[in-house]
PDB file of C-alpha atoms and ligand atoms in Angstrom:
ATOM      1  CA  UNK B   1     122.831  61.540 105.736  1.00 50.00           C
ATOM      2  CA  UNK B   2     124.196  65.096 106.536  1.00 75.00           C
ATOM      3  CA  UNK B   3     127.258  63.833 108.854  1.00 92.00           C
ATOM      4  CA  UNK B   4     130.736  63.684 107.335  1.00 92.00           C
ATOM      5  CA  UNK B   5     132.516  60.961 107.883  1.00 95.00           C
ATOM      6  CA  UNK B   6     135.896  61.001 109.122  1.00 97.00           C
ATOM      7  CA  UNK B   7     138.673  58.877 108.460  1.00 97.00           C
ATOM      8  CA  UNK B   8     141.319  59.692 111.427  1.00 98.00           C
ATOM      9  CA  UNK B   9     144.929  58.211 111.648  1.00 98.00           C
ATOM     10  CA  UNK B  10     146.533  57.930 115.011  1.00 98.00           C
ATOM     11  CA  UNK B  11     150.293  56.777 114.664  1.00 98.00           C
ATOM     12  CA  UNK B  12     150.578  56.738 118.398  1.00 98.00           C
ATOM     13  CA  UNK B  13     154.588  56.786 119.029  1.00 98.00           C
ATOM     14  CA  UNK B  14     155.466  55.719 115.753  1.00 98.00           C
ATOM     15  CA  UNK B  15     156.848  57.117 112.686  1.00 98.00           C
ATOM     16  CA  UNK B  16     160.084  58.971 111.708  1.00 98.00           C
ATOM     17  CA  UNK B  17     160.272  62.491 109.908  1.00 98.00           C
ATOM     18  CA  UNK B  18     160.191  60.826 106.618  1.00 98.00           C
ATOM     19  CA  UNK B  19     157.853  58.758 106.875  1.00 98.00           C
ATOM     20  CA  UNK B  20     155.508  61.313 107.842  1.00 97.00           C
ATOM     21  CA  UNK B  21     157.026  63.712 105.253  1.00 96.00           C
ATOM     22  CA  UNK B  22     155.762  60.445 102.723  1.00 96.00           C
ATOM     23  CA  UNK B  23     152.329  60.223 104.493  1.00 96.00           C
ATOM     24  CA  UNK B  24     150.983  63.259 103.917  1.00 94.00           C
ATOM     25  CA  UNK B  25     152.539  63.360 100.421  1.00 91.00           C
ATOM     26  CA  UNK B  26     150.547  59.890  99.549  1.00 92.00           C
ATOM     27  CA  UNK B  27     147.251  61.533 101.534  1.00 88.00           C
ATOM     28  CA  UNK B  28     147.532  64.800  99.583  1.00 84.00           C
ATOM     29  CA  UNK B  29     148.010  62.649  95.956  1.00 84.00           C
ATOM     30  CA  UNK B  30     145.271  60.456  96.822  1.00 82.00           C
ATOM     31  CA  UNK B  31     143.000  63.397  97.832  1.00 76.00           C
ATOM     32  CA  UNK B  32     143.735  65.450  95.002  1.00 75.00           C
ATOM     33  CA  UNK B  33     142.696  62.020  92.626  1.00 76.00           C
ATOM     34  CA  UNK B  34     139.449  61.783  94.039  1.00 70.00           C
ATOM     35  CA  UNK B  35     137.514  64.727  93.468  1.00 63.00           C
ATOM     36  CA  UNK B  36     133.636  65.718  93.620  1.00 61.00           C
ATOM     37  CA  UNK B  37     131.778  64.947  96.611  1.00 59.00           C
ATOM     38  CA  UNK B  38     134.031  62.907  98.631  1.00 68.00           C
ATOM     39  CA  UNK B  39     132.161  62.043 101.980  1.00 77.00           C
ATOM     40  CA  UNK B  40     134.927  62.192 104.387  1.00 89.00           C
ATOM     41  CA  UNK B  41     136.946  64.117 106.280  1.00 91.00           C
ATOM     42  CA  UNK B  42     140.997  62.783 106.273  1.00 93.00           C
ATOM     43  CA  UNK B  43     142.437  63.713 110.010  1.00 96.00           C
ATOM     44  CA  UNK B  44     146.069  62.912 110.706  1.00 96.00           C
ATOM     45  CA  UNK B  45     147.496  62.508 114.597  1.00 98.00           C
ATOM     46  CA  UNK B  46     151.465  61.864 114.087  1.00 98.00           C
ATOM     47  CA  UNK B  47     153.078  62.066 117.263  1.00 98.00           C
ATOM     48  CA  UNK B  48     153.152  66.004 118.560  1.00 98.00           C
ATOM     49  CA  UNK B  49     156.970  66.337 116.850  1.00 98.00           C
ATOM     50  CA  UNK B  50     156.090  66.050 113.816  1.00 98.00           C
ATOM     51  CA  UNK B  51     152.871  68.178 113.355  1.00 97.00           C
ATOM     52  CA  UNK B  52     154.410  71.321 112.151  1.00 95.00           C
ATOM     53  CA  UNK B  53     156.237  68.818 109.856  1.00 95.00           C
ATOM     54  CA  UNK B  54     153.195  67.498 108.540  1.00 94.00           C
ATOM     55  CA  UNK B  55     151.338  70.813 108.688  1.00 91.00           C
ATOM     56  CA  UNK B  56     154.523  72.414 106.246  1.00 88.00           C
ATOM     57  CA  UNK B  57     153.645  69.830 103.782  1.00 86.00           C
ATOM     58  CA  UNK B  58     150.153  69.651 104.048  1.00 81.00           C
ATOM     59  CA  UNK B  59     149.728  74.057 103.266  1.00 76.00           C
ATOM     60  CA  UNK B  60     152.130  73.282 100.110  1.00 76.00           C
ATOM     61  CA  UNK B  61     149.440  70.838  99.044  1.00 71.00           C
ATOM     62  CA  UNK B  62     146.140  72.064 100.505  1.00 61.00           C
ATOM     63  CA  UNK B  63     145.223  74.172  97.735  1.00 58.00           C
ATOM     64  CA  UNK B  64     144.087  71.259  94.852  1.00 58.00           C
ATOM     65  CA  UNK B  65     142.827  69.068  97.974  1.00 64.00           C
ATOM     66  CA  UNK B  66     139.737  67.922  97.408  1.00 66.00           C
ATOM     67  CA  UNK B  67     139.186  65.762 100.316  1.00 72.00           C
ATOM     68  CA  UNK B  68     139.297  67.746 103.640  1.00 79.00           C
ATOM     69  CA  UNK B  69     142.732  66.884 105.027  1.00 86.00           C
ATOM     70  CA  UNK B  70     143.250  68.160 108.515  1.00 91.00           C
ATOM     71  CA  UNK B  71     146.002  66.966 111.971  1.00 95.00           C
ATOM     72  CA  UNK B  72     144.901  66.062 115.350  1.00 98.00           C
ATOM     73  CA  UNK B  73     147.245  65.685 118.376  1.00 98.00           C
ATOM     74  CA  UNK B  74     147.168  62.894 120.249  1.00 98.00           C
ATOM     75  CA  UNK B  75     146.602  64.793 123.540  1.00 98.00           C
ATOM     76  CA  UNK B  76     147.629  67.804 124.980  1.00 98.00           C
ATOM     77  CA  UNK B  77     147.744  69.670 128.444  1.00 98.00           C
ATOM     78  CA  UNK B  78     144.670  70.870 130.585  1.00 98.00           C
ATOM     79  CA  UNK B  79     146.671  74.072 131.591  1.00 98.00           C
ATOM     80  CA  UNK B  80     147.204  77.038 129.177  1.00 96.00           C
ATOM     81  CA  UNK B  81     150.657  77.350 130.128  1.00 96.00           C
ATOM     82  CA  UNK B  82     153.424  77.313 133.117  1.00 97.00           C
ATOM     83  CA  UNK B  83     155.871  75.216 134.680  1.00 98.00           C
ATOM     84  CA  UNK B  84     154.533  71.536 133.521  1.00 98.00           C
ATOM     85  CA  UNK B  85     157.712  69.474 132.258  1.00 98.00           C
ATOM     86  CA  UNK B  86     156.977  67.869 129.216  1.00 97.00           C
ATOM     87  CA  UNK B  87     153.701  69.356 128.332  1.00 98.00           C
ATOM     88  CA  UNK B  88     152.224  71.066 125.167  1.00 98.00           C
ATOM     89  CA  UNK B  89     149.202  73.467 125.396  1.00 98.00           C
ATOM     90  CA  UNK B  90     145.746  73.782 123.397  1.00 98.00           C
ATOM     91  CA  UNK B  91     147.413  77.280 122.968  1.00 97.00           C
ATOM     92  CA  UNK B  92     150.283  76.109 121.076  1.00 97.00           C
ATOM     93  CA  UNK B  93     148.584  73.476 118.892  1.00 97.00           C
ATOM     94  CA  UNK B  94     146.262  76.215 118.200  1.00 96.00           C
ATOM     95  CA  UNK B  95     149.444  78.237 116.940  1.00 95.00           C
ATOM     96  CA  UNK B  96     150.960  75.512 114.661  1.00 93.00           C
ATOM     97  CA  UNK B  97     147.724  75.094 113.190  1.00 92.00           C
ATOM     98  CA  UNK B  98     146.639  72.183 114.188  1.00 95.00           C
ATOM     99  CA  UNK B  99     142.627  71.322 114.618  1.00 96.00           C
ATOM    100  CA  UNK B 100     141.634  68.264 116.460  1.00 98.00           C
ATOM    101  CA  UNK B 101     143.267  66.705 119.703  1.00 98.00           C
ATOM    102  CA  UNK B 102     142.624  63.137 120.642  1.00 98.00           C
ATOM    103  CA  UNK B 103     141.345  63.204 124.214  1.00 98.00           C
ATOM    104  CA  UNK B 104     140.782  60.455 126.561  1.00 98.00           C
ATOM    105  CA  UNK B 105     142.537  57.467 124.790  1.00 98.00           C
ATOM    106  CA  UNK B 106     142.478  54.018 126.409  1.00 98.00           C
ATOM    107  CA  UNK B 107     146.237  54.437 126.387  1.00 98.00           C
ATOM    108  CA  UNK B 108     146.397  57.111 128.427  1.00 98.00           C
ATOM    109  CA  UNK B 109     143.668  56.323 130.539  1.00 98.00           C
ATOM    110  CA  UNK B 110     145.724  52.981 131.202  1.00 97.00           C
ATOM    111  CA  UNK B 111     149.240  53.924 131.204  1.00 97.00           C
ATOM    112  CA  UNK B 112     149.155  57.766 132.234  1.00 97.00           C
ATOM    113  CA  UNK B 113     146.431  57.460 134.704  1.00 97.00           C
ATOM    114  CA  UNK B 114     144.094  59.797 133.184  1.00 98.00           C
ATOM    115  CA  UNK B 115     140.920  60.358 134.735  1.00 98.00           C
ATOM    116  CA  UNK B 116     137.353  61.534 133.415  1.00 98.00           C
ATOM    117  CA  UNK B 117     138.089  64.446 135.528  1.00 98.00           C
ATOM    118  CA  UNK B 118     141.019  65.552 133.607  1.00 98.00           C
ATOM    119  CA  UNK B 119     139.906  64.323 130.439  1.00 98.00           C
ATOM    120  CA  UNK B 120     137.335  66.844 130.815  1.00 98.00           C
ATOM    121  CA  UNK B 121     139.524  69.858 131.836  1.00 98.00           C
ATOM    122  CA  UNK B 122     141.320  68.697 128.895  1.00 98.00           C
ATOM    123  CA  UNK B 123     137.763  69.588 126.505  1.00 98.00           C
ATOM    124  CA  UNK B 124     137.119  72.120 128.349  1.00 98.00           C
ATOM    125  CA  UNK B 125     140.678  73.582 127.496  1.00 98.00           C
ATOM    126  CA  UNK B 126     140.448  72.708 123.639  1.00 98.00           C
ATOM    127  CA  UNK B 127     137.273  74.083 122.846  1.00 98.00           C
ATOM    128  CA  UNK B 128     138.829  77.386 125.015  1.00 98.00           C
ATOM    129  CA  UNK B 129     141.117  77.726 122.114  1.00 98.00           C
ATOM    130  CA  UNK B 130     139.127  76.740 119.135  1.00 97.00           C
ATOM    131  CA  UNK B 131     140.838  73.104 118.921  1.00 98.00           C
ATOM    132  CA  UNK B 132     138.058  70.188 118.270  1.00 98.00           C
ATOM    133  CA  UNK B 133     138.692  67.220 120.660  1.00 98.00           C
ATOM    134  CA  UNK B 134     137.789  63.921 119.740  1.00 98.00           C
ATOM    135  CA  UNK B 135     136.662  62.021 122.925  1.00 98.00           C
ATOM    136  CA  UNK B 136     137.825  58.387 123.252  1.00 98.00           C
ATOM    137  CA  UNK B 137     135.549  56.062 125.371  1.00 98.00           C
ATOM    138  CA  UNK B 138     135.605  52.487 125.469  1.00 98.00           C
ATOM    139  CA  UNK B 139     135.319  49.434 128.106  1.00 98.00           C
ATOM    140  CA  UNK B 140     137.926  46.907 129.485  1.00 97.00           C
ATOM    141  CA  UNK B 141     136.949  43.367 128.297  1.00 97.00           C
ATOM    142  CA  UNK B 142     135.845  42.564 131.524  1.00 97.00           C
ATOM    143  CA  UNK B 143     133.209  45.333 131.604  1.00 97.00           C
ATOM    144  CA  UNK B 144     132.059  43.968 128.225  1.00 96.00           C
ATOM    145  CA  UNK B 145     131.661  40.490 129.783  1.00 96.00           C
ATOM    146  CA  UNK B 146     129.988  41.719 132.545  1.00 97.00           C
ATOM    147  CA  UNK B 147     127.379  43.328 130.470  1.00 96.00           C
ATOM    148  CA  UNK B 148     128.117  46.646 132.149  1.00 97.00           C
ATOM    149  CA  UNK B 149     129.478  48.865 128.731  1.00 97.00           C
ATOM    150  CA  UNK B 150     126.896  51.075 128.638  1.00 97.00           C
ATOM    151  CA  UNK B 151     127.502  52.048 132.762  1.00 98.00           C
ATOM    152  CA  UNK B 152     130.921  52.897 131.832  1.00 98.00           C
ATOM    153  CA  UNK B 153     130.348  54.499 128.789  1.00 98.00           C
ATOM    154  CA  UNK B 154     127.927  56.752 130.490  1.00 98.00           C
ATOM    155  CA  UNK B 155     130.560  57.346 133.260  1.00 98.00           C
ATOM    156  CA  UNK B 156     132.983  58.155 130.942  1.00 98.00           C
ATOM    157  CA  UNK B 157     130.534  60.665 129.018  1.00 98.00           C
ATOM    158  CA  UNK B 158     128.709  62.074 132.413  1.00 98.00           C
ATOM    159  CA  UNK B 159     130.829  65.471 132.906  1.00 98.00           C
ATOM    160  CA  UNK B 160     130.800  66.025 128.806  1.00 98.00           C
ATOM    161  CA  UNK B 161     126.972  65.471 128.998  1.00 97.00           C
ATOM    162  CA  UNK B 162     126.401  67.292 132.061  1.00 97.00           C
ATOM    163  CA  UNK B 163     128.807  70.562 131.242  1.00 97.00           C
ATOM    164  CA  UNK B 164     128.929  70.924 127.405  1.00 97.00           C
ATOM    165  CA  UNK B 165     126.999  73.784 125.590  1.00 96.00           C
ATOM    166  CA  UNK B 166     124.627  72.713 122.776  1.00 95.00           C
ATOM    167  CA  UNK B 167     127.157  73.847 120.117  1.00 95.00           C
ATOM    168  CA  UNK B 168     130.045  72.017 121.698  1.00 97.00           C
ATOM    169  CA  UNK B 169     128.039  68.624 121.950  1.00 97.00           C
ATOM    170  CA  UNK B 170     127.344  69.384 118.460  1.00 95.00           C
ATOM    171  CA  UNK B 171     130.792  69.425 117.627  1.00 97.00           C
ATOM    172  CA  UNK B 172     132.627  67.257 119.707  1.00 98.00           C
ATOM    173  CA  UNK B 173     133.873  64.004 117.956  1.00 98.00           C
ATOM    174  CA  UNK B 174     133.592  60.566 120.046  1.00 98.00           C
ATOM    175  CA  UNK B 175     135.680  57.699 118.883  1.00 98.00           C
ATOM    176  CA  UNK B 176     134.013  54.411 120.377  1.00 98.00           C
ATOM    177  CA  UNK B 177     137.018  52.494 121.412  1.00 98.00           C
ATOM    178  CA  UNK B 178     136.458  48.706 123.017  1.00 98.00           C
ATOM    179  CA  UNK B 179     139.693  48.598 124.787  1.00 97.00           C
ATOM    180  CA  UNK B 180     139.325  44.790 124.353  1.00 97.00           C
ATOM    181  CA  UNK B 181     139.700  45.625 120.509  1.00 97.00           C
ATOM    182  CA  UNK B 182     142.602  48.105 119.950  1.00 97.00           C
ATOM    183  CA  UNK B 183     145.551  46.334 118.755  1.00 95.00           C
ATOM    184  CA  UNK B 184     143.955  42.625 119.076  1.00 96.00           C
ATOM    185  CA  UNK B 185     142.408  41.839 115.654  1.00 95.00           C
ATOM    186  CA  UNK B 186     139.741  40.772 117.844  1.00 96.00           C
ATOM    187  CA  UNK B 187     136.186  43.577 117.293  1.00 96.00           C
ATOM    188  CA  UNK B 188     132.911  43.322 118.271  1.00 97.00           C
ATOM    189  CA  UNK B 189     129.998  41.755 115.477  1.00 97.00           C
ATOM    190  CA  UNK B 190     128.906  44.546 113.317  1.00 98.00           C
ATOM    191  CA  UNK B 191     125.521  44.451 114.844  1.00 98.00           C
ATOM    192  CA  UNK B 192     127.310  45.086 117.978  1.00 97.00           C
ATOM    193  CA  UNK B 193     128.847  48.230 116.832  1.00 98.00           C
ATOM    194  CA  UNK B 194     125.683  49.341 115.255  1.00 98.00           C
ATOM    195  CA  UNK B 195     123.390  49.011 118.741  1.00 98.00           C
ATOM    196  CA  UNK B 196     126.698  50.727 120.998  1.00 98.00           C
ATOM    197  CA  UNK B 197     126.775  53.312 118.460  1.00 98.00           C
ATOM    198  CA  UNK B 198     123.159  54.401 118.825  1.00 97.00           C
ATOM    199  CA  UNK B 199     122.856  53.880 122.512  1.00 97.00           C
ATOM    200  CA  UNK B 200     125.894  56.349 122.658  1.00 98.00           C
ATOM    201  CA  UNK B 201     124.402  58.520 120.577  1.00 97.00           C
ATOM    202  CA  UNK B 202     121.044  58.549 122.426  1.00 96.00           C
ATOM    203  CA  UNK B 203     122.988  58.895 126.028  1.00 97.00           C
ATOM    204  CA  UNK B 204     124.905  61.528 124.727  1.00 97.00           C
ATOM    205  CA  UNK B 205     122.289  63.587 123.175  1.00 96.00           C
ATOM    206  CA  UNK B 206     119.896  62.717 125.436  1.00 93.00           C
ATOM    207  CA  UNK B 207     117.348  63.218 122.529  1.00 85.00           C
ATOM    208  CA  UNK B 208     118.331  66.392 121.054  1.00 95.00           C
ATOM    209  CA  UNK B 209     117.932  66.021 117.635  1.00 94.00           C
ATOM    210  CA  UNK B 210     119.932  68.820 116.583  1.00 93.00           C
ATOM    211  CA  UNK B 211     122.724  67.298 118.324  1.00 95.00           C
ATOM    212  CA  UNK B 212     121.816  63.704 117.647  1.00 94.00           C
ATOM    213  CA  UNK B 213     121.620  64.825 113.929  1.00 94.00           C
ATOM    214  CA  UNK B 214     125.419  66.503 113.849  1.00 94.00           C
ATOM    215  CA  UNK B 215     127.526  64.071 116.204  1.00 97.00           C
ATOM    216  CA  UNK B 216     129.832  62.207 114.701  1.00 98.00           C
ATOM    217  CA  UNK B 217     130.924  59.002 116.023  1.00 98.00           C
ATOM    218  CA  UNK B 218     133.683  56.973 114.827  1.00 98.00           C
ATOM    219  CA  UNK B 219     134.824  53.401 115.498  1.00 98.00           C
ATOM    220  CA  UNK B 220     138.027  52.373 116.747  1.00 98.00           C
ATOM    221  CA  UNK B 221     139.844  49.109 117.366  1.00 98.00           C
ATOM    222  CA  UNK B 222     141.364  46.575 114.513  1.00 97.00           C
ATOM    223  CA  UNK B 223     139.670  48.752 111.780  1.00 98.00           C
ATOM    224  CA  UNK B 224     141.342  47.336 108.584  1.00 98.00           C
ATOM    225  CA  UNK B 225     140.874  47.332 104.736  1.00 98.00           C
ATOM    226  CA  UNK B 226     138.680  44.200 105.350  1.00 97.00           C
ATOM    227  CA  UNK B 227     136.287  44.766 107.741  1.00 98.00           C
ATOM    228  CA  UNK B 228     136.143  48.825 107.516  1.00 98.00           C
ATOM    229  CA  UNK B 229     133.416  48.541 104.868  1.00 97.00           C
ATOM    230  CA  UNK B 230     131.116  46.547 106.885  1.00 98.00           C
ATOM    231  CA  UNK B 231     131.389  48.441 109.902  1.00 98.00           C
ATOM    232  CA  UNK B 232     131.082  51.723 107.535  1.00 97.00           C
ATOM    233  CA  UNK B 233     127.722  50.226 106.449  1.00 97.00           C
ATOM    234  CA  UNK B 234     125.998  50.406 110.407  1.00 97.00           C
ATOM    235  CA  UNK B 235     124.066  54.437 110.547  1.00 97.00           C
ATOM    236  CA  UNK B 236     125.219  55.149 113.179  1.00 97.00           C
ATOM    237  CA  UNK B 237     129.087  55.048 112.228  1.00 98.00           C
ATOM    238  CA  UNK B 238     130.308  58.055 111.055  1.00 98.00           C
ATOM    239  CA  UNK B 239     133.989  57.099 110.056  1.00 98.00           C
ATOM    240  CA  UNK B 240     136.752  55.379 112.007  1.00 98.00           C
ATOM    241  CA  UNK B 241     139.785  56.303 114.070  1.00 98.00           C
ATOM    242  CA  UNK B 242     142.559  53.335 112.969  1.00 98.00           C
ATOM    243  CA  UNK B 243     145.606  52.817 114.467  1.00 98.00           C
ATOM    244  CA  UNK B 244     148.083  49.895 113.120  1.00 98.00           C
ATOM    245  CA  UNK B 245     146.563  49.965 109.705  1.00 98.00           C
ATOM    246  CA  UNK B 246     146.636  53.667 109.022  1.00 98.00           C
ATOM    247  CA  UNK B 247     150.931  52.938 109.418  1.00 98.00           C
ATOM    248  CA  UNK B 248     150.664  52.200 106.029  1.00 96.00           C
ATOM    249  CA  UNK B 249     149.444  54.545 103.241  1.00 96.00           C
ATOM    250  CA  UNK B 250     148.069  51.929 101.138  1.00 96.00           C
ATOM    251  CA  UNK B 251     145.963  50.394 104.237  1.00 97.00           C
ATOM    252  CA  UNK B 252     145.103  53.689 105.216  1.00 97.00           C
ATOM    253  CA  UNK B 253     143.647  54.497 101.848  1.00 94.00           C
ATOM    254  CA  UNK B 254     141.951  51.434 101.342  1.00 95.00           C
ATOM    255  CA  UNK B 255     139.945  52.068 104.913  1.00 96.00           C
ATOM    256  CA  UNK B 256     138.905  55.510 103.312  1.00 94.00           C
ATOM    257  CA  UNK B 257     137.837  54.400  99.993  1.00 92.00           C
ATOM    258  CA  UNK B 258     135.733  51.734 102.256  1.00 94.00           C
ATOM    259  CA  UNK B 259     133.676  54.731 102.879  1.00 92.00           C
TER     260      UNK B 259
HETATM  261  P1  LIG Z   1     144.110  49.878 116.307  1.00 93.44           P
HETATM  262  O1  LIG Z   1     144.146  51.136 117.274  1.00 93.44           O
HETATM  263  O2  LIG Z   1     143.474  50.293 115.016  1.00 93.44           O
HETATM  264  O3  LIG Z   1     145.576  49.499 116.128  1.00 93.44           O
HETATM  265  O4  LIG Z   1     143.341  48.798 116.998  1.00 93.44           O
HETATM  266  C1  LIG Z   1     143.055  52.025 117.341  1.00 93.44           C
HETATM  267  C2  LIG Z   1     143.329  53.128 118.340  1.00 93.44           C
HETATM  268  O5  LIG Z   1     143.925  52.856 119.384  1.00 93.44           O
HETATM  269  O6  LIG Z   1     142.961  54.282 118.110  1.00 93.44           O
END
């Protein structure tokens, strides 16, 4: 297998400067204990006050990492700059060093009206300034017991699939996020996983081997210490993106030793 898995921790609005001063301490430990070839990637996406925070203690640690330790925001602004309240640019994460944005979550598709339109002046905007996004997609549980995921999976990866460059598909990240599973406990069977994992990875690709051979696609929704290993077992899962259990260190590190 030549992919890298990822192990990515998205604390939505959560956390307070010391526990993500603690965090990255217990990452950077942990990663510095288990060296030779580790096969993931460690991404961290506090919430966007706290990533030069995290970033500060991360470059005092970096040097005897041996996993790959690296922050994502958890979304950011289609516009470089301007007069938009509130927002933070692809620019500016660029210039505190961070390297991945989340893009596209079910949260703020639900609760922030997000569309696949923006979402995709949003990729379009981090790959502008060298930031990686990591593409949530996912269906409603209604979709799923309609039978109609794959439609809206393809929706929701039709401008990406239509408008990326080779490179850029090749580098994108998707995070495969039931919406009926973030939060619930509840996931889909492992085989499940395994047969939306491929068909995204076929849609996406549309057959390209190079790019079907790089993408990375990680699973999201009530990933914990007890099921990650399973689900790290399908082929087509390259790593996870957790929220509640990556809250707590041990958890967290648990669902990357699963790997
Ligand atoms: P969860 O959240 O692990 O708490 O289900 C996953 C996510 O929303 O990224």
């Amino acid at each position: 297998m030549m992919r890298k898995g990822i192990i990515a921790a998205n604390w939505k609005m959560n956390g307070t400067h010391t526990e993500v001063t603690q965090f990255v301490n217990a990452l950077a430990t942990f990663a510095a204990e288990t060296p030779g070839t580790n096969p993931v990637e460690v991404i961290f996406a506090p919430p966007a006050i706290y990533l030069d925070l995290a970033q500060g203690n991360l470059a005092q640690q970096s040097s005897n990492l041996a996993t790959p330790f690296s922050l994502a925001a958890q979304d950011a602004s289609q516009h470089d700059n301007g007069a938009y309240t509130g927002e933070i640019s692809m620019a500016m994460l660029r210039d505190m060093n961070c390297q991945h944005v989340i893009l596209g979550h079910s949260e703020r598709r639900q609760y922030f009206a997000e569309t696949n339109a923006v979402i995709y002046e949003k990729i379009t905007a981090a790959f502008n300034h060298g930031i990686t996004p990591i593409l949530c997609i996912g269906e409603q549980d209604q979709d799923n017991q309609q039978g109609k995921t794959t439609d809206v999976l393809t929706e929701q990866l039709a401008l990406a699939i239509e408008k990326l460059s080779e490179n850029q598909k090749q580098q994108i990240i998707i995070a495969y996020e039931p919406v009926w599973a973030i939060g619930t406990g509840r996931t889909p069977s492992i085989d499940e996983i395994e047969k939306i994992h491929q068909k995204i990875r076929s849609i996406f690709t549309q057959n390209n081997d190079t790019i079907a051979r790089d993408l990375r696609i990680l699973y999201g929704g009530s990933v914990n210490p007890d099921n990650a290993s399973a689900i790290f077992k399908c082929p087509n899962v390259d790593g996870a993106l957790v929220g509640g259990a990556s809250l707590k260190i041990d958890s967290f590190k648990q669902i990357i030793k699963a790997y």
